[in-house]
Short mmCIF file of C-alpha atoms in Angstrom, two decimals:
data_model
loop_
_atom_site.label_atom_id
_atom_site.label_comp_id
_atom_site.label_asym_id
_atom_site.label_seq_id
_atom_site.Cartn_x
_atom_site.Cartn_y
_atom_site.Cartn_z
CA UNK A 1 93.67 53.08 71.91
CA UNK A 2 94.24 55.70 69.33
CA UNK A 3 90.89 57.23 70.18
CA UNK A 4 91.75 57.20 73.87
CA UNK A 5 95.07 59.08 73.21
CA UNK A 6 93.19 61.60 71.17
CA UNK A 7 90.78 62.20 74.03
CA UNK A 8 93.62 62.69 76.49
CA UNK A 9 95.23 65.16 74.07
CA UNK A 10 92.06 67.06 73.60
CA UNK A 11 91.37 67.16 77.37
CA UNK A 12 94.97 68.37 78.00
CA UNK A 13 94.65 71.02 75.33
CA UNK A 14 91.36 72.20 76.83
CA UNK A 15 92.92 72.35 80.35
CA UNK A 16 95.88 74.37 78.97
CA UNK A 17 93.51 76.68 77.16
CA UNK A 18 91.23 77.13 80.07
CA UNK A 19 94.02 77.73 82.63
CA UNK A 20 94.86 81.24 81.45
CA UNK A 21 91.13 81.97 81.20
CA UNK A 22 90.60 80.88 84.84
CA UNK A 23 93.59 82.88 86.00
CA UNK A 24 92.36 85.91 83.99
CA UNK A 25 88.90 85.67 85.48
CA UNK A 26 90.30 85.39 89.01
CA UNK A 27 92.56 88.37 88.37
CA UNK A 28 89.58 90.31 87.05
CA UNK A 29 87.58 89.48 90.15
CA UNK A 30 90.30 90.66 92.52
CA UNK A 31 90.85 93.78 90.42
CA UNK A 32 87.13 94.42 90.56
CA UNK A 33 87.17 94.20 94.40
CA UNK A 34 90.15 96.42 94.84
CA UNK A 35 88.72 98.83 92.35
CA UNK A 36 85.72 99.42 94.66
CA UNK A 37 86.24 102.84 96.17
CA UNK A 38 82.77 104.37 96.05
CA UNK A 39 80.59 103.28 98.95
CA UNK A 40 77.22 104.68 100.04
CA UNK A 41 76.95 105.76 103.66
CA UNK A 42 74.98 103.81 106.28
CA UNK A 43 74.03 106.88 108.38
CA UNK A 44 73.47 110.60 108.17
CA UNK A 45 74.07 111.86 111.78
CA UNK A 46 74.66 108.72 113.81
CA UNK A 47 78.20 107.60 114.42
CA UNK A 48 79.24 104.16 113.12
CA UNK A 49 81.73 101.76 114.63
CA UNK A 50 84.25 101.67 111.85
CA UNK A 51 86.43 104.53 110.72
CA UNK A 52 89.69 105.85 109.47
CA UNK A 53 92.86 103.83 109.90
CA UNK A 54 96.55 104.59 109.39
CA UNK A 55 97.01 105.76 105.80
CA UNK A 56 93.48 107.07 105.24
CA UNK A 57 92.24 110.63 105.43
CA UNK A 58 88.76 112.00 104.92
CA UNK A 59 87.19 115.39 104.38
CA UNK A 60 83.52 116.15 104.66
CA UNK A 61 80.83 118.74 104.97
CA UNK A 62 77.44 118.64 106.61
CA UNK A 63 74.57 121.10 106.25
CA UNK A 64 70.90 121.39 106.96
CA UNK A 65 68.05 123.79 107.08
CA UNK A 66 67.02 124.94 110.54
CA UNK A 67 65.41 127.68 112.63
CA UNK A 68 68.86 128.46 114.15
CA UNK A 69 69.87 131.73 112.54
CA UNK A 70 68.65 134.40 110.18
CA UNK A 71 69.55 132.30 107.11
CA UNK A 72 67.63 129.26 108.35
CA UNK A 73 70.56 127.00 107.42
CA UNK A 74 73.83 126.04 108.89
CA UNK A 75 76.70 123.71 108.18
CA UNK A 76 80.16 122.54 109.18
CA UNK A 77 83.24 121.08 107.46
CA UNK A 78 85.67 118.54 108.79
CA UNK A 79 88.88 116.59 108.32
CA UNK A 80 89.49 113.12 109.70
CA UNK A 81 92.51 110.83 109.76
CA UNK A 82 93.31 107.49 111.36
CA UNK A 83 96.09 106.10 113.57
CA UNK A 84 96.57 102.35 113.98
CA UNK A 85 95.11 99.23 112.41
CA UNK A 86 91.60 98.12 113.46
CA UNK A 87 92.21 94.64 111.96
CA UNK A 88 95.17 93.97 114.25
CA UNK A 89 94.16 95.65 117.46
CA UNK A 90 92.47 99.08 117.20
CA UNK A 91 92.64 102.40 115.38
CA UNK A 92 92.01 105.93 116.61
CA UNK A 93 90.05 108.19 114.25
CA UNK A 94 90.71 111.91 114.83
CA UNK A 95 88.20 114.34 113.27
CA UNK A 96 88.53 118.13 113.43
CA UNK A 97 85.51 120.21 112.38
CA UNK A 98 84.86 123.85 111.82
CA UNK A 99 81.30 124.72 112.78
CA UNK A 100 78.80 127.55 112.32
CA UNK A 101 79.59 128.13 108.63
CA UNK A 102 76.71 130.60 108.50
CA UNK A 103 76.78 131.33 112.21
CA UNK A 104 77.81 134.95 111.96
CA UNK A 105 74.16 135.84 111.72
CA UNK A 106 73.24 133.60 114.55
CA UNK A 107 75.72 132.46 117.16
CA UNK A 108 78.30 135.19 116.66
CA UNK A 109 80.90 132.80 115.26
CA UNK A 110 81.78 132.79 111.61
CA UNK A 111 83.84 130.37 109.50
CA UNK A 112 86.86 129.14 111.43
CA UNK A 113 85.87 130.83 114.65
CA UNK A 114 84.30 127.82 116.23
CA UNK A 115 84.94 124.07 116.04
CA UNK A 116 85.52 120.88 117.84
CA UNK A 117 87.37 117.56 117.77
CA UNK A 118 85.88 114.12 117.56
CA UNK A 119 87.79 110.99 118.65
CA UNK A 120 86.86 107.38 117.94
CA UNK A 121 88.66 104.23 119.01
CA UNK A 122 87.50 101.37 116.83
CA UNK A 123 88.27 97.77 116.14
CA UNK A 124 87.03 95.17 113.64
CA UNK A 125 85.87 91.70 114.72
CA UNK A 126 84.98 88.57 112.70
CA UNK A 127 81.54 88.59 110.96
CA UNK A 128 81.97 91.87 109.20
CA UNK A 129 81.37 93.75 112.43
CA UNK A 130 83.06 96.62 114.35
CA UNK A 131 82.99 98.08 117.86
CA UNK A 132 83.88 101.60 118.82
CA UNK A 133 83.86 104.10 121.65
CA UNK A 134 84.17 107.78 120.96
CA UNK A 135 83.50 111.38 121.80
CA UNK A 136 82.17 114.12 119.59
CA UNK A 137 82.33 117.86 120.35
CA UNK A 138 85.43 117.77 122.56
CA UNK A 139 88.34 120.17 122.38
CA UNK A 140 86.05 123.06 121.42
CA UNK A 141 87.10 126.53 120.43
CA UNK A 142 84.86 129.46 119.73
CA UNK A 143 82.43 131.70 121.63
CA UNK A 144 81.05 130.78 125.07
CA UNK A 145 77.64 130.38 123.47
CA UNK A 146 78.99 127.84 121.05
CA UNK A 147 80.85 125.94 123.78
CA UNK A 148 77.80 125.83 126.04
CA UNK A 149 75.47 124.76 123.23
CA UNK A 150 77.68 121.88 122.07
CA UNK A 151 78.51 119.67 124.99
CA UNK A 152 80.94 116.76 124.39
CA UNK A 153 78.98 113.65 123.76
CA UNK A 154 80.42 110.24 124.60
CA UNK A 155 79.17 107.15 122.84
CA UNK A 156 79.77 103.40 122.28
CA UNK A 157 78.56 101.78 119.13
CA UNK A 158 78.50 98.46 117.30
CA UNK A 159 78.04 98.07 113.50
CA UNK A 160 77.55 94.92 111.39
CA UNK A 161 77.01 94.12 107.74
CA UNK A 162 74.20 91.59 107.18
CA UNK A 163 73.58 89.87 103.82
CA UNK A 164 69.92 90.26 102.69
CA UNK A 165 69.41 87.85 99.81
CA UNK A 166 71.38 89.30 96.86
CA UNK A 167 71.57 92.64 98.70
CA UNK A 168 73.08 93.77 101.97
CA UNK A 169 72.32 95.86 105.04
CA UNK A 170 74.45 97.67 107.63
CA UNK A 171 72.95 97.74 111.07
CA UNK A 172 74.23 100.10 113.75
CA UNK A 173 73.34 100.35 117.45
CA UNK A 174 74.86 102.54 120.12
CA UNK A 175 74.41 104.44 123.36
CA UNK A 176 75.55 107.96 124.12
CA UNK A 177 74.93 110.98 126.27
CA UNK A 178 74.24 114.62 125.52
CA UNK A 179 73.50 114.92 121.76
CA UNK A 180 72.58 111.22 121.73
CA UNK A 181 70.15 111.66 124.62
CA UNK A 182 67.04 113.70 125.34
CA UNK A 183 67.76 117.36 126.21
CA UNK A 184 68.15 118.14 129.91
CA UNK A 185 68.28 114.44 130.75
CA UNK A 186 71.14 112.77 132.55
CA UNK A 187 72.45 109.40 131.55
CA UNK A 188 72.55 107.77 128.15
CA UNK A 189 70.18 107.50 125.23
CA UNK A 190 70.07 104.87 122.56
CA UNK A 191 70.78 105.63 118.88
CA UNK A 192 70.84 103.41 115.83
CA UNK A 193 70.60 103.24 112.07
CA UNK A 194 69.71 100.73 109.41
CA UNK A 195 70.79 101.05 105.78
CA UNK A 196 69.76 98.79 102.93
CA UNK A 197 72.27 98.49 100.14
CA UNK A 198 71.03 97.79 96.58
CA UNK A 199 74.63 97.91 95.46
CA UNK A 200 77.67 99.10 97.37
CA UNK A 201 77.04 102.53 95.77
CA UNK A 202 73.39 103.09 96.65
CA UNK A 203 71.70 102.83 100.06
CA UNK A 204 68.48 103.94 101.68
CA UNK A 205 68.70 104.61 105.40
CA UNK A 206 66.71 105.33 108.51
CA UNK A 207 68.18 106.36 111.81
CA UNK A 208 67.38 107.58 115.29
CA UNK A 209 69.96 109.80 116.88
CA UNK A 210 68.65 109.74 120.43
CA UNK A 211 66.78 112.92 119.59
CA UNK A 212 65.70 112.88 115.98
CA UNK A 213 64.40 110.35 113.48
CA UNK A 214 65.98 110.82 110.06
CA UNK A 215 65.72 109.15 106.71
CA UNK A 216 67.81 109.52 103.59
CA UNK A 217 69.43 108.19 100.49
CA UNK A 218 73.17 107.84 99.99
CA UNK A 219 74.93 107.57 96.71
CA UNK A 220 78.55 107.05 95.69
CA UNK A 221 78.35 108.23 92.12
CA UNK A 222 81.68 106.69 91.01
CA UNK A 223 82.69 103.13 91.57
CA UNK A 224 86.37 103.89 91.49
CA UNK A 225 86.40 107.25 93.20
CA UNK A 226 85.73 107.61 96.92
CA UNK A 227 83.03 110.25 97.00
CA UNK A 228 79.84 109.82 98.97
CA UNK A 229 76.78 112.10 98.92
CA UNK A 230 73.95 111.61 101.44
CA UNK A 231 70.72 113.52 101.37
CA UNK A 232 67.77 113.19 103.70
CA UNK A 233 65.14 114.58 105.98
CA UNK A 234 65.86 115.27 109.66
CA UNK A 235 63.43 115.40 112.56
CA UNK A 236 60.67 113.46 110.87
CA UNK A 237 58.80 113.39 114.17
CA UNK A 238 58.83 117.23 114.38
CA UNK A 239 60.16 116.92 117.93
CA UNK A 240 60.89 119.82 120.27
CA UNK A 241 58.58 122.06 118.38
CA UNK A 242 60.81 121.91 115.30
CA UNK A 243 59.97 121.21 111.67
CA UNK A 244 61.22 118.54 109.36
CA UNK A 245 64.45 119.85 107.92
CA UNK A 246 66.47 119.03 104.79
CA UNK A 247 69.92 117.67 105.59
CA UNK A 248 72.86 116.55 103.52
CA UNK A 249 76.46 115.54 103.77
CA UNK A 250 79.29 114.97 101.36
CA UNK A 251 82.38 112.96 102.27
CA UNK A 252 85.52 112.04 100.39
CA UNK A 253 88.26 109.61 101.50
CA UNK A 254 91.81 109.16 100.46
CA UNK A 255 94.08 106.19 101.07
CA UNK A 256 97.86 106.48 100.89
CA UNK A 257 100.00 103.45 100.26
CA UNK B 1 93.36 82.48 117.46
CA UNK B 2 95.45 84.54 119.92
CA UNK B 3 94.81 87.71 117.91
CA UNK B 4 91.10 86.92 117.89
CA UNK B 5 91.03 86.50 121.69
CA UNK B 6 92.89 89.80 122.12
CA UNK B 7 90.46 91.56 119.80
CA UNK B 8 87.43 90.14 121.56
CA UNK B 9 88.89 91.18 124.92
CA UNK B 10 89.49 94.67 123.57
CA UNK B 11 85.93 94.89 122.26
CA UNK B 12 84.54 93.79 125.65
CA UNK B 13 86.83 96.34 127.38
CA UNK B 14 85.63 99.12 125.05
CA UNK B 15 82.01 98.39 125.83
CA UNK B 16 82.64 97.93 129.58
CA UNK B 17 84.56 101.18 129.86
CA UNK B 18 82.31 103.26 127.72
CA UNK B 19 78.94 102.25 129.16
CA UNK B 20 79.43 103.65 132.66
CA UNK B 21 81.02 106.82 131.24
CA UNK B 22 78.00 107.38 128.95
CA UNK B 23 75.57 106.53 131.72
CA UNK B 24 77.19 108.84 134.22
CA UNK B 25 77.97 111.87 132.09
CA UNK B 26 75.91 114.95 133.06
CA UNK B 27 73.67 116.85 130.71
CA UNK B 28 73.75 120.58 131.04
CA UNK B 29 72.27 122.46 128.10
CA UNK B 30 68.84 122.40 126.55
CA UNK B 31 70.37 121.33 123.31
CA UNK B 32 67.40 122.52 121.26
CA UNK B 33 68.01 126.27 121.16
CA UNK B 34 69.96 127.64 118.19
CA UNK B 35 71.73 124.93 116.28
CA UNK B 36 72.61 122.96 119.38
CA UNK B 37 71.08 119.56 119.52
CA UNK B 38 70.46 119.39 115.77
CA UNK B 39 73.76 117.72 115.22
CA UNK B 40 74.91 120.41 112.83
CA UNK B 41 78.05 121.31 114.80
CA UNK B 42 79.31 117.73 115.03
CA UNK B 43 77.88 116.87 111.60
CA UNK B 44 81.29 117.48 110.00
CA UNK B 45 82.95 115.03 112.37
CA UNK B 46 80.50 112.52 111.04
CA UNK B 47 80.68 113.57 107.38
CA UNK B 48 84.49 113.43 107.35
CA UNK B 49 84.68 110.15 109.11
CA UNK B 50 83.71 106.57 108.16
CA UNK B 51 80.07 107.46 108.61
CA UNK B 52 80.31 109.89 105.70
CA UNK B 53 82.59 107.92 103.42
CA UNK B 54 83.01 104.21 104.30
CA UNK B 55 86.07 103.99 102.06
CA UNK B 56 88.08 105.38 104.98
CA UNK B 57 87.97 101.97 106.61
CA UNK B 58 89.47 100.11 103.65
CA UNK B 59 93.22 99.47 104.08
CA UNK B 60 95.42 101.46 101.71
CA UNK B 61 96.10 99.22 98.73
CA UNK B 62 92.70 97.57 98.99
CA UNK B 63 91.17 94.88 101.13
CA UNK B 64 93.82 92.22 101.69
CA UNK B 65 92.93 88.56 102.14
CA UNK B 66 92.77 87.47 105.72
CA UNK B 67 91.95 90.91 107.15
CA UNK B 68 88.71 91.34 109.04
CA UNK B 69 87.83 94.58 107.43
CA UNK B 70 84.58 95.25 109.28
CA UNK B 71 81.20 96.02 107.70
CA UNK B 72 82.73 97.62 104.52
CA UNK B 73 84.73 94.44 103.82
CA UNK B 74 81.35 92.73 104.02
CA UNK B 75 80.00 95.01 101.36
CA UNK B 76 83.05 94.35 99.17
CA UNK B 77 82.73 90.58 99.56
CA UNK B 78 78.97 90.65 99.00
CA UNK B 79 78.90 92.75 95.91
CA UNK B 80 82.14 91.52 94.30
CA UNK B 81 80.75 87.97 94.58
CA UNK B 82 77.52 89.16 92.99
CA UNK B 83 79.52 90.53 90.05
CA UNK B 84 81.46 87.26 89.77
CA UNK B 85 78.16 85.40 89.54
CA UNK B 86 77.00 87.42 86.53
#
């Protein structure tokens, strides 16, 4: 009997001792998840179905080499913010971009002279998936050449995270017109991307934009800081008489409580 | 359940509305002269949005239990579990 009492005491003591440890480990796990702010991107040029929500703001820049002006390179910078909650009903992402950063030697527009607005209505659904419909290149300002060369492009897209063993992938499929379709062709083209995530901070991606096949690597260098850098090669198929070009983007997000 | 049904209806509506719009929209420019068609001029829309930095889709204050969260919540769940397993 005495031995039995001792066993109960020891078991109780162990339970008491382990309880704080269990609670601590759970707290650590949730802290670790909420501390995740650096995520690699799943695409370089293709739109995805999730986006900014109320309380989040993003800034970004995109650039690539090209045969489009005397400097053989061009870029654009943008700002995006969200309205609404995609977990409850839907959110609208509004992105404003300034184009032709080096365009003064090509299109006649220089920094701030030309730009456009992108709108994306997106919602989350169960199974780590999202749906969105959007338009890029609307609300343009700038020279007539710029406006004519950048038609508004409407798209619909679905994106889903898929576990792959101990890793993960984000798959993305959409349809869209204009920039997401063959040149001089009416109707819609298909675009899509697939990104394999080694960790949430490193991905390798391949995509087809409806015109170009691209491949790249995306890295979020800091786990607790929302900065994403994506580098890749565009037009791998050397379509439309063009060369393979170097392309890159950098994006940073902010969340306000 | 009611919220789920509303969300599924909204998703179906989004696809149904957008498909005919995308199919019917005209194409006017060559899109391959100059920078047009290379995606440079809308690249910033993409870079500034969730395509460029997926963190934008995470609710302020972090991913709360019970929220759907989309693909990025999937990454958080997948890789935070992996760390817990270590």
